[in-house]
mmCIF file with all atom_site columns, C-alpha atoms in Angstrom:
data_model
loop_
_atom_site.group_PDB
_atom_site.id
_atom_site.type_symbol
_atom_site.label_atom_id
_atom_site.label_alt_id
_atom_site.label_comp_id
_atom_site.label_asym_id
_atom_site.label_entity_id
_atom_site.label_seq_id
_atom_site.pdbx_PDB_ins_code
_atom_site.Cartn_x
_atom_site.Cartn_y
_atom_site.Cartn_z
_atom_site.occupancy
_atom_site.B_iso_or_equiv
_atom_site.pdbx_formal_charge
_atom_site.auth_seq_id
_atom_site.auth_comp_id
_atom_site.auth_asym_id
_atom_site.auth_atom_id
_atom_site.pdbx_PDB_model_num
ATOM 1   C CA . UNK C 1 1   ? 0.000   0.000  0.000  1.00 63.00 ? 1   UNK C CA 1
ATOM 2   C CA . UNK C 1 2   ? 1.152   3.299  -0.853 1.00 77.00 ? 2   UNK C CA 1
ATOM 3   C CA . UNK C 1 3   ? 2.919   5.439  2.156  1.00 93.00 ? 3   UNK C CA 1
ATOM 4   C CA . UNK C 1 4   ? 2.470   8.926  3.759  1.00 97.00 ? 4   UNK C CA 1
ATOM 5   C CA . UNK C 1 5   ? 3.259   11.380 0.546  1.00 97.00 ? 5   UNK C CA 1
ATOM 6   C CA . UNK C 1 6   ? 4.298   15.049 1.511  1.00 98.00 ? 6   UNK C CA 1
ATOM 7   C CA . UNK C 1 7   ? 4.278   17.695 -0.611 1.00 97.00 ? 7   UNK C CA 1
ATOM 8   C CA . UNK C 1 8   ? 5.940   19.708 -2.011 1.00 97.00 ? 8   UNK C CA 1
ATOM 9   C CA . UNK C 1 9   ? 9.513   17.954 -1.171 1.00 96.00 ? 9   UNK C CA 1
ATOM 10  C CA . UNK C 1 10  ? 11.352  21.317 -0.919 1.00 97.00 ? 10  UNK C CA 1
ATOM 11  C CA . UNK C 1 11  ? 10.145  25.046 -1.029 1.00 97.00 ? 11  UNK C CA 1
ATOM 12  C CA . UNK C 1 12  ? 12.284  27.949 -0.831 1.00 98.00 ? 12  UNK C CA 1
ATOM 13  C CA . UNK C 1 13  ? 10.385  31.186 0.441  1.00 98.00 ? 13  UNK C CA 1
ATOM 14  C CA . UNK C 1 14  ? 10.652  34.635 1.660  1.00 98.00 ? 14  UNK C CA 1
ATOM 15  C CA . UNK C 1 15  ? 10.594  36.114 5.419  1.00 98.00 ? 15  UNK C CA 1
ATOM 16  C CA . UNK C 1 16  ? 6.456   37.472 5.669  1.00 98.00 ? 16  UNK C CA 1
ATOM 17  C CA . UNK C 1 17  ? 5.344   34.703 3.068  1.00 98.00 ? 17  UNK C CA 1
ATOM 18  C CA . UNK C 1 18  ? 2.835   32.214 3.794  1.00 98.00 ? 18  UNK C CA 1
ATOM 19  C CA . UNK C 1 19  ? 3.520   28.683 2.947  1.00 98.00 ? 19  UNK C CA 1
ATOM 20  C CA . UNK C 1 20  ? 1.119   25.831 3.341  1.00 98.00 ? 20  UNK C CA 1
ATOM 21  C CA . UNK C 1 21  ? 2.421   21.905 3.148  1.00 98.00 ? 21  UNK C CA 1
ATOM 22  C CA . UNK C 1 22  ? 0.442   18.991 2.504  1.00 98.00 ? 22  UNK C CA 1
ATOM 23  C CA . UNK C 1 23  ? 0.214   15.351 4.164  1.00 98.00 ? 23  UNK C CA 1
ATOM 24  C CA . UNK C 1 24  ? -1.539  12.391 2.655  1.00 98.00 ? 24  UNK C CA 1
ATOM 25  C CA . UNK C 1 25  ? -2.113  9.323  5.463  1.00 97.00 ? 25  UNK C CA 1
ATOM 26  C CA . UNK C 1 26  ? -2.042  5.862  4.401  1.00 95.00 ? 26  UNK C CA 1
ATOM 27  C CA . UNK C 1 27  ? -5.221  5.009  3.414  1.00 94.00 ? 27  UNK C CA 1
ATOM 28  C CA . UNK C 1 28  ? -7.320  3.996  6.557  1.00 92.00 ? 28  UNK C CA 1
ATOM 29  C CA . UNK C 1 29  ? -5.298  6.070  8.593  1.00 94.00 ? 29  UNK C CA 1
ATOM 30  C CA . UNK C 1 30  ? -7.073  8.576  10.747 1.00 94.00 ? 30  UNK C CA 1
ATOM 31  C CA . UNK C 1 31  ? -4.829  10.453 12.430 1.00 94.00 ? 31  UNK C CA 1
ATOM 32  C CA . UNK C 1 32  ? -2.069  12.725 11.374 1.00 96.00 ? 32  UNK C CA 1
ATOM 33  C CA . UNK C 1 33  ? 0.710   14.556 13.361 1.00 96.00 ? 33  UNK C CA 1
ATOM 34  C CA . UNK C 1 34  ? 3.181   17.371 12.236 1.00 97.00 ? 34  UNK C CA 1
ATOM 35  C CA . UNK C 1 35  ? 6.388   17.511 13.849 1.00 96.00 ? 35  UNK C CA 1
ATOM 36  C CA . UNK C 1 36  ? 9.078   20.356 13.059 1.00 97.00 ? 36  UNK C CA 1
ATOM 37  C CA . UNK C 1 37  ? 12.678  19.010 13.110 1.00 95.00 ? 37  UNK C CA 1
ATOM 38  C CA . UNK C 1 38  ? 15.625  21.444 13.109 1.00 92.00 ? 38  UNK C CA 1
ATOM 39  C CA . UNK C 1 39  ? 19.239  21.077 14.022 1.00 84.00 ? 39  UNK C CA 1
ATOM 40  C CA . UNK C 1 40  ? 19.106  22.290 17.539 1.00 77.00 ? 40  UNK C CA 1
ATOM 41  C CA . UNK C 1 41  ? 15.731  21.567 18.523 1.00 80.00 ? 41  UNK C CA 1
ATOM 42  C CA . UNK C 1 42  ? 15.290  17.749 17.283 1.00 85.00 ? 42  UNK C CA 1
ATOM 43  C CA . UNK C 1 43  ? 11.291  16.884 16.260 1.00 91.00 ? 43  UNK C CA 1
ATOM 44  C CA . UNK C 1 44  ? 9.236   19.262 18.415 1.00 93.00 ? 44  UNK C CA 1
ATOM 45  C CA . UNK C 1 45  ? 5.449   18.731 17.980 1.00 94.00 ? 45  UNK C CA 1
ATOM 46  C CA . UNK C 1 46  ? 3.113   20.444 16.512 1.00 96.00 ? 46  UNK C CA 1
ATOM 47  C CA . UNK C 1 47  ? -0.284  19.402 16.279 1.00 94.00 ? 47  UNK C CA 1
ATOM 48  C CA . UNK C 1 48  ? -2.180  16.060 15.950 1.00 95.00 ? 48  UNK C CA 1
ATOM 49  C CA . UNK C 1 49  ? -5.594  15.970 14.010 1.00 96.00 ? 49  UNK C CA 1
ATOM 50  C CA . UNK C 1 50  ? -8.310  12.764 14.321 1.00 95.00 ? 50  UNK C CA 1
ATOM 51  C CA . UNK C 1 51  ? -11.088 12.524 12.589 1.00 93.00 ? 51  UNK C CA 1
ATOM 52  C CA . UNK C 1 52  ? -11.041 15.970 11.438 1.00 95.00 ? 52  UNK C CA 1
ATOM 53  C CA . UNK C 1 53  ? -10.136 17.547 14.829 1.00 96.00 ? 53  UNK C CA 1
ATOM 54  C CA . UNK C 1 54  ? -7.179  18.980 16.309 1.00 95.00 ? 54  UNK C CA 1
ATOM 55  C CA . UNK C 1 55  ? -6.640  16.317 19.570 1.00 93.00 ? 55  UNK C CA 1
ATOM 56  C CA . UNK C 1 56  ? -3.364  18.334 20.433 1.00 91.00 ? 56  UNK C CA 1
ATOM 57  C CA . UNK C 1 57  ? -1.207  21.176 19.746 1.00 94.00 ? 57  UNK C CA 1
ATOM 58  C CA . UNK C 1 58  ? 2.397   21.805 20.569 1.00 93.00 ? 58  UNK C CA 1
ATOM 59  C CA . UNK C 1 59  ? 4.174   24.289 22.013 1.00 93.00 ? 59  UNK C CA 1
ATOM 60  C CA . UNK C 1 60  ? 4.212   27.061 18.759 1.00 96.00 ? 60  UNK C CA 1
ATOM 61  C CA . UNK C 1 61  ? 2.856   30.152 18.390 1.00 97.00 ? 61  UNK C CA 1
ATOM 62  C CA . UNK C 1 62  ? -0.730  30.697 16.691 1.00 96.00 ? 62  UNK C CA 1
ATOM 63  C CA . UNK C 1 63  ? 1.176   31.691 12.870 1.00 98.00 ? 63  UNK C CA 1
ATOM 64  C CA . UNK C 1 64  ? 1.482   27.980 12.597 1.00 98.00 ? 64  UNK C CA 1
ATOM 65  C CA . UNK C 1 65  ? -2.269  26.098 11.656 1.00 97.00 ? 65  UNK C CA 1
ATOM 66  C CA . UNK C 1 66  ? -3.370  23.314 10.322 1.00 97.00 ? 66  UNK C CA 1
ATOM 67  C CA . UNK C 1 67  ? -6.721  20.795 9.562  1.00 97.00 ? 67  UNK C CA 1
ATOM 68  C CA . UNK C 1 68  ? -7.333  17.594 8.248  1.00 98.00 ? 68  UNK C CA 1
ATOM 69  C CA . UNK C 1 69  ? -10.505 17.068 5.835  1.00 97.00 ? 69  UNK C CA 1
ATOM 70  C CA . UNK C 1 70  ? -12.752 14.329 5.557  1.00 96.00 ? 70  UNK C CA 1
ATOM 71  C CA . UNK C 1 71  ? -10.445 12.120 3.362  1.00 95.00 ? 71  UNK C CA 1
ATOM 72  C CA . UNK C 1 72  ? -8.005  12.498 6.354  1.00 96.00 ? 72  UNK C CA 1
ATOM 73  C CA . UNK C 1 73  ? -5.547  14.496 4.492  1.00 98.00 ? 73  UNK C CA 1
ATOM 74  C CA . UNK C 1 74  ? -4.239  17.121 6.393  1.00 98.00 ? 74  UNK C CA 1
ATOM 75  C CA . UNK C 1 75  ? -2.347  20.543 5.819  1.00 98.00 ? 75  UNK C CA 1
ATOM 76  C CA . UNK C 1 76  ? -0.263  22.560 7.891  1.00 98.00 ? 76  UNK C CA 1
ATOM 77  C CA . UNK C 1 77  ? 0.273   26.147 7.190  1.00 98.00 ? 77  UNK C CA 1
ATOM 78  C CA . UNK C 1 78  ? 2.168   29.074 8.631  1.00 98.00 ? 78  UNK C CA 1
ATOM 79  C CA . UNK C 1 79  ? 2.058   32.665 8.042  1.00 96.00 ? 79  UNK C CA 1
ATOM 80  C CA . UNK C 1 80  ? 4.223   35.455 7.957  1.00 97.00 ? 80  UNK C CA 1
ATOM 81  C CA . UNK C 1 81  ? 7.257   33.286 8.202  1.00 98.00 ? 81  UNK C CA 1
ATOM 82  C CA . UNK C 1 82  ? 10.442  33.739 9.691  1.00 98.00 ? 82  UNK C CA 1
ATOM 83  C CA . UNK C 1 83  ? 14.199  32.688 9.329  1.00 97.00 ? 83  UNK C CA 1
ATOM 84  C CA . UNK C 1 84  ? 13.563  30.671 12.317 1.00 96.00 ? 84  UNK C CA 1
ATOM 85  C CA . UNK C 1 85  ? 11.177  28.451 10.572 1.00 97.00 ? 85  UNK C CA 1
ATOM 86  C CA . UNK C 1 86  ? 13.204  27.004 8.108  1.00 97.00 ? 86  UNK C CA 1
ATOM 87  C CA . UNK C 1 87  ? 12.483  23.239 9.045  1.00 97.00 ? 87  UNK C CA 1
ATOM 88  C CA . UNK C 1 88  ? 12.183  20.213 7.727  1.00 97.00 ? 88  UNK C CA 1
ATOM 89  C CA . UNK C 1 89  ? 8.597   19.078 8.424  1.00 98.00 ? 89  UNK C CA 1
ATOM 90  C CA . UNK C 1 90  ? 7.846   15.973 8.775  1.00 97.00 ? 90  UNK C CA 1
ATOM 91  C CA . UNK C 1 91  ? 4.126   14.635 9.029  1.00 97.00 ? 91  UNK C CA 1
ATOM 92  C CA . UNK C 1 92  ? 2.804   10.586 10.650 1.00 96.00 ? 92  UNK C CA 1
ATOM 93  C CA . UNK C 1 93  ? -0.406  8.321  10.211 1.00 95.00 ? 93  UNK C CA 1
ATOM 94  C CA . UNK C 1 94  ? -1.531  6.263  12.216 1.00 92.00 ? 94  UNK C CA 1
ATOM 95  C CA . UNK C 1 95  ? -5.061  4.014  12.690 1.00 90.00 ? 95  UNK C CA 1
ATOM 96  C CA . UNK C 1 96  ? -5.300  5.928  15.979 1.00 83.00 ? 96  UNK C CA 1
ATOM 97  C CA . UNK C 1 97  ? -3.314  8.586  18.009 1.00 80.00 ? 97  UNK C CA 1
ATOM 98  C CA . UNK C 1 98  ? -0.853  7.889  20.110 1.00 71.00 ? 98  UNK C CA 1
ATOM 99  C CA . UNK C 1 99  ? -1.107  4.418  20.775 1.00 68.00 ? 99  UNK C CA 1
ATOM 100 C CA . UNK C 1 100 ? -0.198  3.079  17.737 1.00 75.00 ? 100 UNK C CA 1
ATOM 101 C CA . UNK C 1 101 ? 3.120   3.137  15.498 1.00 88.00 ? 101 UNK C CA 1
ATOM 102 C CA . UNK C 1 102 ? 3.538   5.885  13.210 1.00 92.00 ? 102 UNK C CA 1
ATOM 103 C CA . UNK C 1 103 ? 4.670   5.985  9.784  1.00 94.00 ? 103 UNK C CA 1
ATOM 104 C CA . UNK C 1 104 ? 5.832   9.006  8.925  1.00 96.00 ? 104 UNK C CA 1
ATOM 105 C CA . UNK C 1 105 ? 6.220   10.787 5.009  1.00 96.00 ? 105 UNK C CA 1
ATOM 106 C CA . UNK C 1 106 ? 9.961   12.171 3.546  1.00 96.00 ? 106 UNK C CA 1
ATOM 107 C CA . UNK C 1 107 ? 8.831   15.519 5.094  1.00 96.00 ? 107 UNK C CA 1
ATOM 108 C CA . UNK C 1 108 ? 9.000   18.918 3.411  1.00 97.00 ? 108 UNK C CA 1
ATOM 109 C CA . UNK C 1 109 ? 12.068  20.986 3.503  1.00 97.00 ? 109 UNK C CA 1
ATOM 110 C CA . UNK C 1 110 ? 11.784  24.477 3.934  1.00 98.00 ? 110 UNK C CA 1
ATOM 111 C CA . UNK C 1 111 ? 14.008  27.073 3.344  1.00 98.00 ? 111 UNK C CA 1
ATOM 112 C CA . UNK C 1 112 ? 12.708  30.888 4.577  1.00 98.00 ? 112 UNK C CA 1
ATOM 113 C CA . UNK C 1 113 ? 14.949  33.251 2.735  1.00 97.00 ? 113 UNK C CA 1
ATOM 114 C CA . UNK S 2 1   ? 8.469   19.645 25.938 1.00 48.00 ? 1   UNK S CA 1
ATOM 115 C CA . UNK S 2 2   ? 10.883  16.887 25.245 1.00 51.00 ? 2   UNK S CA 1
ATOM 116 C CA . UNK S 2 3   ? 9.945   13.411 27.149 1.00 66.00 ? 3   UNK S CA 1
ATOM 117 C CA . UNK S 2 4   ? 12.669  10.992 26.219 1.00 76.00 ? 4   UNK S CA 1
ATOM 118 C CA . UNK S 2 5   ? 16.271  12.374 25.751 1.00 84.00 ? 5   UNK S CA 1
ATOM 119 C CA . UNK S 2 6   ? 18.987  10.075 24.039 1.00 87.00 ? 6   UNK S CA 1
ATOM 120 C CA . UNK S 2 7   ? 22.364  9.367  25.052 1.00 88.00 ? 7   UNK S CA 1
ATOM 121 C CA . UNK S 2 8   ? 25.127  9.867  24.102 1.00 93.00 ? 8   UNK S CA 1
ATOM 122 C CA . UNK S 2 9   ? 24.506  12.210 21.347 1.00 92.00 ? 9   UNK S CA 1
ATOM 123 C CA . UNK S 2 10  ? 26.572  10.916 18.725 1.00 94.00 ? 10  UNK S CA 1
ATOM 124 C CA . UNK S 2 11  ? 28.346  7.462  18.582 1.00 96.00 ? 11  UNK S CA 1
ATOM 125 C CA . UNK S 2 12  ? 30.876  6.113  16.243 1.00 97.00 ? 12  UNK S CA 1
ATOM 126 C CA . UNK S 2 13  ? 32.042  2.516  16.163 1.00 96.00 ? 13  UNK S CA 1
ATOM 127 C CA . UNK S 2 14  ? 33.821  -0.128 13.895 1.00 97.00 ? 14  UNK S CA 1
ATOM 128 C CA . UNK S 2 15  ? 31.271  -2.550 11.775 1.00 97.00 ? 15  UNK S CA 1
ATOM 129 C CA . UNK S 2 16  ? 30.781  -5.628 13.393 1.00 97.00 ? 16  UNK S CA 1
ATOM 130 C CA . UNK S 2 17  ? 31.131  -4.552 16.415 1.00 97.00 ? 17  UNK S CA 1
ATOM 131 C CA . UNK S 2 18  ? 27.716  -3.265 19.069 1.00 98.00 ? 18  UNK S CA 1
ATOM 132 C CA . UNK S 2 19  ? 26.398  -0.169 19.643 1.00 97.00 ? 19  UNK S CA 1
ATOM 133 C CA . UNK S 2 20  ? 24.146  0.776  22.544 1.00 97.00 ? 20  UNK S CA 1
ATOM 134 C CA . UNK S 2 21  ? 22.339  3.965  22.700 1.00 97.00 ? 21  UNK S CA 1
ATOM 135 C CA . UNK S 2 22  ? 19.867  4.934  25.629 1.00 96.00 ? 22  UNK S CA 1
ATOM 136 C CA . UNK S 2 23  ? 16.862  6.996  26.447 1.00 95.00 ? 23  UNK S CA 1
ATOM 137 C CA . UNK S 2 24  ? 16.011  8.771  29.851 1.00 94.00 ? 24  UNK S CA 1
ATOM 138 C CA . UNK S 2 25  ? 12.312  9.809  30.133 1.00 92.00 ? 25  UNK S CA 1
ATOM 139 C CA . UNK S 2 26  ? 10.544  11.530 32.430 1.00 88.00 ? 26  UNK S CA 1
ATOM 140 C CA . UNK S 2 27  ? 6.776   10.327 32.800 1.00 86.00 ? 27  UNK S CA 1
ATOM 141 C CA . UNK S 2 28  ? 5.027   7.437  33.408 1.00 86.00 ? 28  UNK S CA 1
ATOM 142 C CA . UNK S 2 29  ? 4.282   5.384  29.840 1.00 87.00 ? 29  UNK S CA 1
ATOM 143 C CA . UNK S 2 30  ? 2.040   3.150  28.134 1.00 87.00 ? 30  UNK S CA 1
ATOM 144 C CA . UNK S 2 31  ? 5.046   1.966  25.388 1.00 89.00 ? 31  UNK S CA 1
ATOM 145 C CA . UNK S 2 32  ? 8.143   3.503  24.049 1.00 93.00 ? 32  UNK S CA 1
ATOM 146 C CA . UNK S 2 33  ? 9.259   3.251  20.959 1.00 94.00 ? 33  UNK S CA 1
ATOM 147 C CA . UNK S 2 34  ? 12.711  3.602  18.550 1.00 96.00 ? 34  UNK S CA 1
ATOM 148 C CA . UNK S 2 35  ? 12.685  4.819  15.099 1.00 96.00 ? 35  UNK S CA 1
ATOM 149 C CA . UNK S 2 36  ? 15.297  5.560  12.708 1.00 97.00 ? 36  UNK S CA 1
ATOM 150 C CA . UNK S 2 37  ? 16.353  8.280  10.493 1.00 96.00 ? 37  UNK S CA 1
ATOM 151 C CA . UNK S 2 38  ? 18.644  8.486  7.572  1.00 93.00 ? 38  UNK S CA 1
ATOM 152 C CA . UNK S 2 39  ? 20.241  11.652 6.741  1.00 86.00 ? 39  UNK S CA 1
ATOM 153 C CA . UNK S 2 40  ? 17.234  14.424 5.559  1.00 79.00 ? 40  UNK S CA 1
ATOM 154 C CA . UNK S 2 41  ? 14.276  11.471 5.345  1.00 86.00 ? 41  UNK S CA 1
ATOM 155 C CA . UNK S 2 42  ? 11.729  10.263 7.451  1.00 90.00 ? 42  UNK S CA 1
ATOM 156 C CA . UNK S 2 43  ? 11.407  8.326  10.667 1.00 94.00 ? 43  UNK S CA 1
ATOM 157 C CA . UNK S 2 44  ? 11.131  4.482  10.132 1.00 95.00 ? 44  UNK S CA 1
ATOM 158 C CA . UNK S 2 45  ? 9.420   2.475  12.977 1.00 95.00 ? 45  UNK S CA 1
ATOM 159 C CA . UNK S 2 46  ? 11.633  0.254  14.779 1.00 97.00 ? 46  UNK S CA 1
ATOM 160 C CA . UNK S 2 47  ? 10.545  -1.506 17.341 1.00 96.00 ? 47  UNK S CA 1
ATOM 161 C CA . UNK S 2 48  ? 7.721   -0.902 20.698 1.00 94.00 ? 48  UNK S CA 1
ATOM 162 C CA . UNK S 2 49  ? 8.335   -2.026 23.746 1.00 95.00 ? 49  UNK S CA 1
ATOM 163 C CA . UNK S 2 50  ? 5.494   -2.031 26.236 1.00 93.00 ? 50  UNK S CA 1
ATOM 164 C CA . UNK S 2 51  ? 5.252   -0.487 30.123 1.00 92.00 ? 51  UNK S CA 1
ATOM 165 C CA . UNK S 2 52  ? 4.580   -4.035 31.006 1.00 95.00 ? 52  UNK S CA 1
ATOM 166 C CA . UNK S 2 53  ? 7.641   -5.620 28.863 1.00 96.00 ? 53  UNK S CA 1
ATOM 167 C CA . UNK S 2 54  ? 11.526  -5.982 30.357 1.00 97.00 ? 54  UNK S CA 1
ATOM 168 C CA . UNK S 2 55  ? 12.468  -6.451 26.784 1.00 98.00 ? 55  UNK S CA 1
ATOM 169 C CA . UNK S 2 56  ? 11.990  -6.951 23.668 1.00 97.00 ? 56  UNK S CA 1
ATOM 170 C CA . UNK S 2 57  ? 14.072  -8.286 19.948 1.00 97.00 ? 57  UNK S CA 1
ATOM 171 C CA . UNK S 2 58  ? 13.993  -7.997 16.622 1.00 96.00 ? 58  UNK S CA 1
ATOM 172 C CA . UNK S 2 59  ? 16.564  -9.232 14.599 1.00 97.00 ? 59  UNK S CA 1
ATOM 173 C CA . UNK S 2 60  ? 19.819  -7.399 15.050 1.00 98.00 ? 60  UNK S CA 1
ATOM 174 C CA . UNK S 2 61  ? 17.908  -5.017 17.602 1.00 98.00 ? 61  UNK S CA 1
ATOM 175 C CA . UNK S 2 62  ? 17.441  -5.537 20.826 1.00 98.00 ? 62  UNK S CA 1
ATOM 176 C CA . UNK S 2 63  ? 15.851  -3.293 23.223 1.00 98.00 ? 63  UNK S CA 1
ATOM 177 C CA . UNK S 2 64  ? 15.438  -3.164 27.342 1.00 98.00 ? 64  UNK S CA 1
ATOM 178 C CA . UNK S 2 65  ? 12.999  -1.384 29.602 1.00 97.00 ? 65  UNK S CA 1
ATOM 179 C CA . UNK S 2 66  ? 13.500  -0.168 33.072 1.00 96.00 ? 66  UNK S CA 1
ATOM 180 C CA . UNK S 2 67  ? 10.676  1.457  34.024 1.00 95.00 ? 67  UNK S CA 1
ATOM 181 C CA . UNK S 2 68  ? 11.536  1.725  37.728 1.00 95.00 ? 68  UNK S CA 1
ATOM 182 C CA . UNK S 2 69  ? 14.402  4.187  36.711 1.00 95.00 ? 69  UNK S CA 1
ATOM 183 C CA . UNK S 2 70  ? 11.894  5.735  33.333 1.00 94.00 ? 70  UNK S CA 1
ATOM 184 C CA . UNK S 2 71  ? 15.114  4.248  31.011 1.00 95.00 ? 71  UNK S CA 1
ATOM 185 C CA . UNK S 2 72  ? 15.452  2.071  27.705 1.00 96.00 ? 72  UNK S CA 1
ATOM 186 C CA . UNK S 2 73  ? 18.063  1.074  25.569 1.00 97.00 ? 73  UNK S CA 1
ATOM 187 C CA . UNK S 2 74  ? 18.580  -0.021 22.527 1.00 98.00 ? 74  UNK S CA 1
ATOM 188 C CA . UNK S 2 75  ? 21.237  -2.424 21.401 1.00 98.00 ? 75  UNK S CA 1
ATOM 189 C CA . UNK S 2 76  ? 22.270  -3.080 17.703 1.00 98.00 ? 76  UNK S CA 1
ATOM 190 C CA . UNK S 2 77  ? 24.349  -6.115 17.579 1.00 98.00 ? 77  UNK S CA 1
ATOM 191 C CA . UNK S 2 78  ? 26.887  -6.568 14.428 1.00 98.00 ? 78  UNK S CA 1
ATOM 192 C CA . UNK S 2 79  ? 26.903  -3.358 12.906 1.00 97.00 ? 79  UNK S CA 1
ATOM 193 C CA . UNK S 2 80  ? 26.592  -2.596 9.731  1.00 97.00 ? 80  UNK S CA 1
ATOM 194 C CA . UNK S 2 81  ? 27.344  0.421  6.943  1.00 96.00 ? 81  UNK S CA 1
ATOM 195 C CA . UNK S 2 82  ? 24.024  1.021  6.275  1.00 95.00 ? 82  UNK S CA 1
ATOM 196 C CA . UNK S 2 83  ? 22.974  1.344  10.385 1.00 97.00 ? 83  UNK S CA 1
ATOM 197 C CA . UNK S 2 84  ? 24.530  4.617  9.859  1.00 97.00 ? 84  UNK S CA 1
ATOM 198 C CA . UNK S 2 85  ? 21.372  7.184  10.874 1.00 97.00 ? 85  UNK S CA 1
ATOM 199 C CA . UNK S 2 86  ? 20.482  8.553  13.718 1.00 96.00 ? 86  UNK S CA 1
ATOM 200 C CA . UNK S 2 87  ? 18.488  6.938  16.420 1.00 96.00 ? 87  UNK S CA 1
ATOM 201 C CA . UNK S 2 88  ? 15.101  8.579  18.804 1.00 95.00 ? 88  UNK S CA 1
ATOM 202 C CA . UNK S 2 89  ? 12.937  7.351  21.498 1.00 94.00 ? 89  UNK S CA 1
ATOM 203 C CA . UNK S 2 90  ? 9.586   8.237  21.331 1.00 93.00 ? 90  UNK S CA 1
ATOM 204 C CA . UNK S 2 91  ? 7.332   8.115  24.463 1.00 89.00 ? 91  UNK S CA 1
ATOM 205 C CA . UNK S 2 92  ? 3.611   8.632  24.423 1.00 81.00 ? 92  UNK S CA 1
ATOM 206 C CA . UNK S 2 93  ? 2.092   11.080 26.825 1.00 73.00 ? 93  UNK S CA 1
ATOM 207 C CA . UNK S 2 94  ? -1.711  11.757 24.541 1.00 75.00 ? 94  UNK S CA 1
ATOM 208 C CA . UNK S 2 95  ? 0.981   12.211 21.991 1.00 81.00 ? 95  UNK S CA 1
ATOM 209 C CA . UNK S 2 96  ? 4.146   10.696 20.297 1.00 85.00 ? 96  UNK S CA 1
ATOM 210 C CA . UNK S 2 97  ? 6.976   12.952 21.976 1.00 87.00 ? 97  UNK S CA 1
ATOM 211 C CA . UNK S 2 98  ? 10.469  12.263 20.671 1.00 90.00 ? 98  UNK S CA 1
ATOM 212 C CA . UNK S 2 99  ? 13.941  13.033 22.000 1.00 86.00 ? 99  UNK S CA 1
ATOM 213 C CA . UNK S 2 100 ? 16.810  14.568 19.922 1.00 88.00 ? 100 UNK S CA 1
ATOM 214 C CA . UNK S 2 101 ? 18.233  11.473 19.050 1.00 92.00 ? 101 UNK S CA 1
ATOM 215 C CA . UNK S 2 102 ? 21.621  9.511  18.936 1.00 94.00 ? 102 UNK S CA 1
ATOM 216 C CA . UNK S 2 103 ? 23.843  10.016 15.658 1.00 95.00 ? 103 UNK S CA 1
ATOM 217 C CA . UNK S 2 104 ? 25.220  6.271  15.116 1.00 97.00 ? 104 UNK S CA 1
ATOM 218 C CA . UNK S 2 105 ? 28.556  6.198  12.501 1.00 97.00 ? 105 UNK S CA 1
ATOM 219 C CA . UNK S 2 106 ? 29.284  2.867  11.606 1.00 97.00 ? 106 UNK S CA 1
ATOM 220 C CA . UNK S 2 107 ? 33.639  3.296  10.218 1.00 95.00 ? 107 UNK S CA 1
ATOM 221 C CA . UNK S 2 108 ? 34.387  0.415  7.538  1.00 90.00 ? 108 UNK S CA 1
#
């Protein structure tokens, strides 16, 4: 069966931009969770959605948003970036949250410029 | 908040030989849990090891539970070029919480 896709791969934007990334679950898969990972920091968490509702949010400040839709696909987006952003995101399915093992997608590397 | 923190931070070692790595966490835990990364990808499952488990193998992987002293580690017997990657704990507290990971650099 086909694994978590994330797209784009890599995306290159500007300090005050808005970018928004996109997470496909394996199919079945109800619940998706973001995670930032940067040098310094390691994978910090960001926000879990189930079923089409945020179960959890991490410790980040209200630029970064995200939702899932019916299909269980789920986007993040963040606004007005900063330097300080420039991640690579990385997004994980599982059947349920927390519980179970998650499979996570190649993640999206972003560059703020 | 980070719940499980890795140690040491980075590891080199010959192939063939083994290379432990650990995780301290600070909670009490349903399961913990390894994954791997290679270099810029994503996180590949491992192995889970529940609260109620001492441990736990897989192959070349073994991994140990303490949860008296909130500690785990994982052991990778026989090393290999391609167990190069780096190595996190993940502990569940209503949410999969990793550490910063171990760096493993298998030298030919």
């Amino acid at each position: 069966k086909a694994g978590v896709t994330q797209t784009p791969r890599y995306l290159i934007k500007t300090r005050g931009q808005q970018v928004t990334l996109s997470c496909s679950p394996i199919s079945g898969h109800r619940s998706v969770s973001w995670y930032q990972q940067t040098p310094g920091q390691g994978l910090q968490f960001l926000f879990e959605y189930f079923s089409e509702t945020q179960r959890n949010k991490g410790n980040f400040p209200g630029r970064f948003s995200g939702r899932q839709f019916s299909n269980s696909r789920s986007e993040m987006n963040v606004s007005t970036l900063e330097l300080g952003d420039s991640a690579l995101y990385l997004c994980a399915s599982s059947l349920v949250p927390a519980t179970e093992i998650y499979t996570f997608g190649s993640g999206t590397r972003l560059t703020v410029v | 908040s980070q719940q499980g923190e890795e140690d040491p931070q980075a590891l080199s070692i010959q192939e063939g030989e083994n290379a432990t790595m650990n995780c301290s966490y600070k909670t009490s835990i349903n399961n913990l849990q390894w994954y791997r990364q290679n270099s810029g990808r994503g996180l590949v499952h491992l192995i889970l090891i529940r609260s109620n488990e001492r441990e736990k193998h897989s192959g070349r992987l073994r991994v140990t539970l303490d949860t008296s002293k909130k500690s785990s580690s994982l052991l990778i017997t026989a090393s290999r070029a391609a167990d190069t990657a780096s190595y996190f704990c993940a502990t569940e507290d209503d949410k999969i919480i990793f550490g910063k990971g171990t760096r493993l650099h298998i030298l030919p």
